[in-house]
Amino acid sequence: MWKVILIAIWLGILAFMDIRRRWVPVWFLVVSGIFMTCVSVYKTWQGSIGCAEILWGILPGFMLLLTAVFSKKAGWADGVVLLLLGGMTGFRECTFSFILSMLAISVTSLTLLMIKRVGKNTKIPYLPFLWVGYLAQAALKFAD
């Protein structure tokens, strides 16, 4: 339960920064990355999670990071945050959070386009939707 709360707070801070400033400080990502890497190494050493699960978990973030680098259709920080999230949560939770976030941003974008609040080239911050996707998958996981 604590893991879910701490990750939700972390994503909430990032979402707020993304909405407010349209960027995330590099130092915040570096500190988060060091902390999350240490936790993942400890969990692997302890035996509660395997290296393969962590590697599969970072796959969605790695794919989004490649998209950001090569197509410029996503921010690199979005990919790094999803990469870190996957390292902490594993493949299923990260992928489900990613899918729910893509669904949420798609519905929101389509709605905003239909009511003519945005144009087709308007950039919408992604991290708030990743936060919503993570919260939704956590809620659905606890509902089981």
GROMACS .gro file of C-alpha atoms in nm:
model
  144
    1MET     CA    1   0.000   0.000   0.000
    2TRP     CA    2   0.285   0.240   0.086
    3LYS     CA    3   0.444   0.183  -0.253
    4VAL     CA    4   0.123   0.286  -0.428
    5ILE     CA    5   0.085   0.599  -0.213
    6LEU     CA    6   0.447   0.709  -0.259
    7ILE     CA    7   0.438   0.653  -0.636
    8ALA     CA    8   0.105   0.838  -0.657
    9ILE     CA    9   0.253   1.135  -0.468
   10TRP     CA   10   0.564   1.130  -0.690
   11LEU     CA   11   0.353   1.122  -1.009
   12GLY     CA   12   0.125   1.393  -0.866
   13ILE     CA   13   0.422   1.625  -0.812
   14LEU     CA   14   0.546   1.556  -1.165
   15ALA     CA   15   0.197   1.610  -1.308
   16PHE     CA   16   0.165   1.942  -1.130
   17MET     CA   17   0.505   2.054  -1.264
   18ASP     CA   18   0.409   1.942  -1.615
   19ILE     CA   19   0.080   2.135  -1.605
   20ARG     CA   20   0.225   2.444  -1.443
   21ARG     CA   21   0.555   2.483  -1.628
   22ARG     CA   22   0.538   2.237  -1.920
   23TRP     CA   23   0.871   2.086  -1.812
   24VAL     CA   24   1.014   1.872  -1.537
   25PRO     CA   25   1.344   1.963  -1.365
   26VAL     CA   26   1.627   1.729  -1.459
   27TRP     CA   27   1.754   1.722  -1.101
   28PHE     CA   28   1.417   1.585  -0.986
   29LEU     CA   29   1.435   1.303  -1.241
   30VAL     CA   30   1.798   1.225  -1.148
   31VAL     CA   31   1.719   1.206  -0.775
   32SER     CA   32   1.408   0.997  -0.847
   33GLY     CA   33   1.606   0.771  -1.076
   34ILE     CA   34   1.882   0.711  -0.822
   35PHE     CA   35   1.632   0.639  -0.545
   36MET     CA   36   1.417   0.408  -0.759
   37THR     CA   37   1.721   0.224  -0.894
   38CYS     CA   38   1.847   0.164  -0.539
   39VAL     CA   39   1.505   0.033  -0.435
   40SER     CA   40   1.486  -0.196  -0.741
   41VAL     CA   41   1.837  -0.332  -0.677
   42TYR     CA   42   1.747  -0.395  -0.312
   43LYS     CA   43   1.422  -0.571  -0.409
   44THR     CA   44   1.615  -0.787  -0.657
   45TRP     CA   45   1.885  -0.868  -0.400
   46GLN     CA   46   1.615  -0.951  -0.146
   47GLY     CA   47   1.448  -1.181  -0.399
   48SER     CA   48   1.105  -1.015  -0.401
   49ILE     CA   49   1.135  -0.924  -0.769
   50GLY     CA   50   1.342  -1.065  -1.052
   51CYS     CA   51   1.570  -0.884  -1.295
   52ALA     CA   52   1.352  -1.000  -1.584
   53GLU     CA   53   1.043  -0.834  -1.430
   54ILE     CA   54   1.231  -0.504  -1.395
   55LEU     CA   55   1.361  -0.524  -1.752
   56TRP     CA   56   1.013  -0.601  -1.886
   57GLY     CA   57   0.876  -0.321  -1.668
   58ILE     CA   58   1.100  -0.056  -1.822
   59LEU     CA   59   1.005  -0.160  -2.177
   60PRO     CA   60   0.704   0.077  -2.215
   61GLY     CA   61   0.914   0.369  -2.092
   62PHE     CA   62   1.198   0.276  -2.324
   63MET     CA   63   0.957   0.268  -2.620
   64LEU     CA   64   0.813   0.610  -2.527
   65LEU     CA   65   1.166   0.746  -2.484
   66LEU     CA   66   1.258   0.622  -2.833
   67THR     CA   67   0.943   0.787  -2.969
   68ALA     CA   68   1.041   1.112  -2.799
   69VAL     CA   69   1.394   1.105  -2.933
   70PHE     CA   70   1.319   1.007  -3.292
   71SER     CA   71   0.980   1.164  -3.367
   72LYS     CA   72   0.964   1.458  -3.124
   73LYS     CA   73   0.594   1.369  -3.066
   74ALA     CA   74   0.650   1.314  -2.695
   75GLY     CA   75   0.869   1.473  -2.433
   76TRP     CA   76   1.182   1.291  -2.323
   77ALA     CA   77   1.085   1.345  -1.958
   78ASP     CA   78   0.760   1.155  -2.024
   79GLY     CA   79   0.964   0.856  -2.138
   80VAL     CA   80   1.202   0.878  -1.842
   81VAL     CA   81   0.912   0.896  -1.594
   82LEU     CA   82   0.743   0.594  -1.754
   83LEU     CA   83   1.078   0.413  -1.751
   84LEU     CA   84   1.118   0.479  -1.378
   85LEU     CA   85   0.757   0.383  -1.311
   86GLY     CA   86   0.808   0.053  -1.491
   87GLY     CA   87   1.120  -0.022  -1.292
   88MET     CA   88   0.925   0.024  -0.970
   89THR     CA   89   0.597  -0.141  -1.061
   90GLY     CA   90   0.680  -0.410  -1.315
   91PHE     CA   91   0.544  -0.484  -1.660
   92ARG     CA   92   0.174  -0.542  -1.590
   93GLU     CA   93   0.115  -0.235  -1.376
   94CYS     CA   94   0.326  -0.007  -1.595
   95THR     CA   95   0.167  -0.125  -1.918
   96PHE     CA   96  -0.183  -0.101  -1.776
   97SER     CA   97  -0.109   0.250  -1.643
   98PHE     CA   98   0.028   0.347  -1.984
   99ILE     CA   99  -0.275   0.213  -2.170
  100LEU     CA  100  -0.519   0.386  -1.934
  101SER     CA  101  -0.323   0.712  -1.965
  102MET     CA  102  -0.332   0.691  -2.345
  103LEU     CA  103  -0.707   0.628  -2.331
  104ALA     CA  104  -0.757   0.928  -2.101
  105ILE     CA  105  -0.545   1.164  -2.311
  106SER     CA  106  -0.717   1.046  -2.629
  107VAL     CA  107  -1.066   1.107  -2.493
  108THR     CA  108  -0.962   1.445  -2.352
  109SER     CA  109  -0.792   1.552  -2.676
  110LEU     CA  110  -1.086   1.443  -2.888
  111THR     CA  111  -1.328   1.628  -2.659
  112LEU     CA  112  -1.117   1.945  -2.666
  113LEU     CA  113  -1.091   1.926  -3.045
  114MET     CA  114  -1.467   1.877  -3.082
  115ILE     CA  115  -1.549   2.181  -2.870
  116LYS     CA  116  -1.276   2.377  -3.049
  117ARG     CA  117  -1.072   2.455  -2.739
  118VAL     CA  118  -0.748   2.332  -2.899
  119GLY     CA  119  -0.604   2.297  -3.248
  120LYS     CA  120  -0.461   1.985  -3.403
  121ASN     CA  121  -0.104   2.092  -3.321
  122THR     CA  122  -0.168   2.191  -2.958
  123LYS     CA  123   0.066   2.019  -2.712
  124ILE     CA  124  -0.103   1.865  -2.409
  125PRO     CA  125   0.104   1.767  -2.103
  126TYR     CA  126   0.119   1.388  -2.066
  127LEU     CA  127   0.223   1.335  -1.705
  128PRO     CA  128  -0.116   1.429  -1.555
  129PHE     CA  129  -0.270   1.154  -1.765
  130LEU     CA  130  -0.003   0.906  -1.658
  131TRP     CA  131  -0.089   0.997  -1.298
  132VAL     CA  132  -0.459   0.932  -1.366
  133GLY     CA  133  -0.372   0.606  -1.544
  134TYR     CA  134  -0.162   0.490  -1.249
  135LEU     CA  135  -0.433   0.581  -0.998
  136ALA     CA  136  -0.696   0.401  -1.207
  137GLN     CA  137  -0.491   0.083  -1.240
  138ALA     CA  138  -0.411   0.092  -0.867
  139ALA     CA  139  -0.780   0.129  -0.786
  140LEU     CA  140  -0.871  -0.156  -1.021
  141LYS     CA  141  -0.596  -0.375  -0.871
  142PHE     CA  142  -0.728  -0.315  -0.519
  143ALA     CA  143  -1.081  -0.389  -0.638
  144ASP     CA  144  -0.982  -0.750  -0.717
   0.00000   0.00000   0.00000
